[in-house]
C-alpha positions as protocol buffer text, in pm:
chain_id: "A"
residue {
  index: 1
  type: UNK
  ca { x: 489 y: -1494 z: 64 }
}
residue {
  index: 2
  type: UNK
  ca { x: 360 y: -1248 z: 361 }
}
residue {
  index: 3
  type: UNK
  ca { x: 61 y: -1104 z: 326 }
}
residue {
  index: 4
  type: UNK
  ca { x: -153 y: -825 z: 526 }
}
residue {
  index: 5
  type: UNK
  ca { x: -505 y: -782 z: 583 }
}
residue {
  index: 6
  type: UNK
  ca { x: -629 y: -439 z: 571 }
}
residue {
  index: 7
  type: UNK
  ca { x: -978 y: -355 z: 747 }
}
residue {
  index: 8
  type: UNK
  ca { x: -1164 y: -53 z: 581 }
}
residue {
  index: 9
  type: UNK
  ca { x: -1075 y: 186 z: 879 }
}
residue {
  index: 10
  type: UNK
  ca { x: -709 y: 224 z: 721 }
}
residue {
  index: 11
  type: UNK
  ca { x: -814 y: 223 z: 371 }
}
residue {
  index: 12
  type: UNK
  ca { x: -1052 y: 534 z: 472 }
}
residue {
  index: 13
  type: UNK
  ca { x: -781 y: 687 z: 650 }
}
residue {
  index: 14
  type: UNK
  ca { x: -577 y: 660 z: 332 }
}
residue {
  index: 15
  type: UNK
  ca { x: -801 y: 851 z: 98 }
}
residue {
  index: 16
  type: UNK
  ca { x: -915 y: 1095 z: 358 }
}
residue {
  index: 17
  type: UNK
  ca { x: -679 y: 1381 z: 427 }
}
residue {
  index: 18
  type: UNK
  ca { x: -862 y: 1485 z: 724 }
}
residue {
  index: 19
  type: UNK
  ca { x: -883 y: 1158 z: 904 }
}
residue {
  index: 20
  type: UNK
  ca { x: -664 y: 1176 z: 1229 }
}
residue {
  index: 21
  type: UNK
  ca { x: -495 y: 866 z: 1084 }
}
residue {
  index: 22
  type: UNK
  ca { x: -437 y: 959 z: 749 }
}
residue {
  index: 23
  type: UNK
  ca { x: -54 y: 1047 z: 791 }
}
residue {
  index: 24
  type: UNK
  ca { x: 9 y: 723 z: 957 }
}
residue {
  index: 25
  type: UNK
  ca { x: -196 y: 530 z: 670 }
}
residue {
  index: 26
  type: UNK
  ca { x: 25 y: 710 z: 422 }
}
residue {
  index: 27
  type: UNK
  ca { x: 375 y: 614 z: 599 }
}
residue {
  index: 28
  type: UNK
  ca { x: 262 y: 251 z: 612 }
}
residue {
  index: 29
  type: UNK
  ca { x: 168 y: 236 z: 241 }
}
residue {
  index: 30
  type: UNK
  ca { x: 518 y: 396 z: 155 }
}
residue {
  index: 31
  type: UNK
  ca { x: 718 y: 183 z: 392 }
}
residue {
  index: 32
  type: UNK
  ca { x: 558 y: -146 z: 359 }
}
residue {
  index: 33
  type: UNK
  ca { x: 630 y: -380 z: 84 }
}
residue {
  index: 34
  type: UNK
  ca { x: 421 y: -685 z: 165 }
}
residue {
  index: 35
  type: UNK
  ca { x: 92 y: -705 z: -46 }
}
residue {
  index: 36
  type: UNK
  ca { x: -215 y: -599 z: 94 }
}
residue {
  index: 37
  type: UNK
  ca { x: -573 y: -752 z: 81 }
}
residue {
  index: 38
  type: UNK
  ca { x: -871 y: -572 z: 201 }
}
residue {
  index: 39
  type: UNK
  ca { x: -1165 y: -718 z: 341 }
}
residue {
  index: 40
  type: UNK
  ca { x: -1505 y: -635 z: 187 }
}
């Protein structure tokens, strides 16, 4: 099984609509089917 490691930056962009990368983060989550893993 493939896994993707996501740093906090994309997670912040995902939840912060004012972040300049918000749209990209939303599209990534919608299109990606690989389970994500975040680092602490």
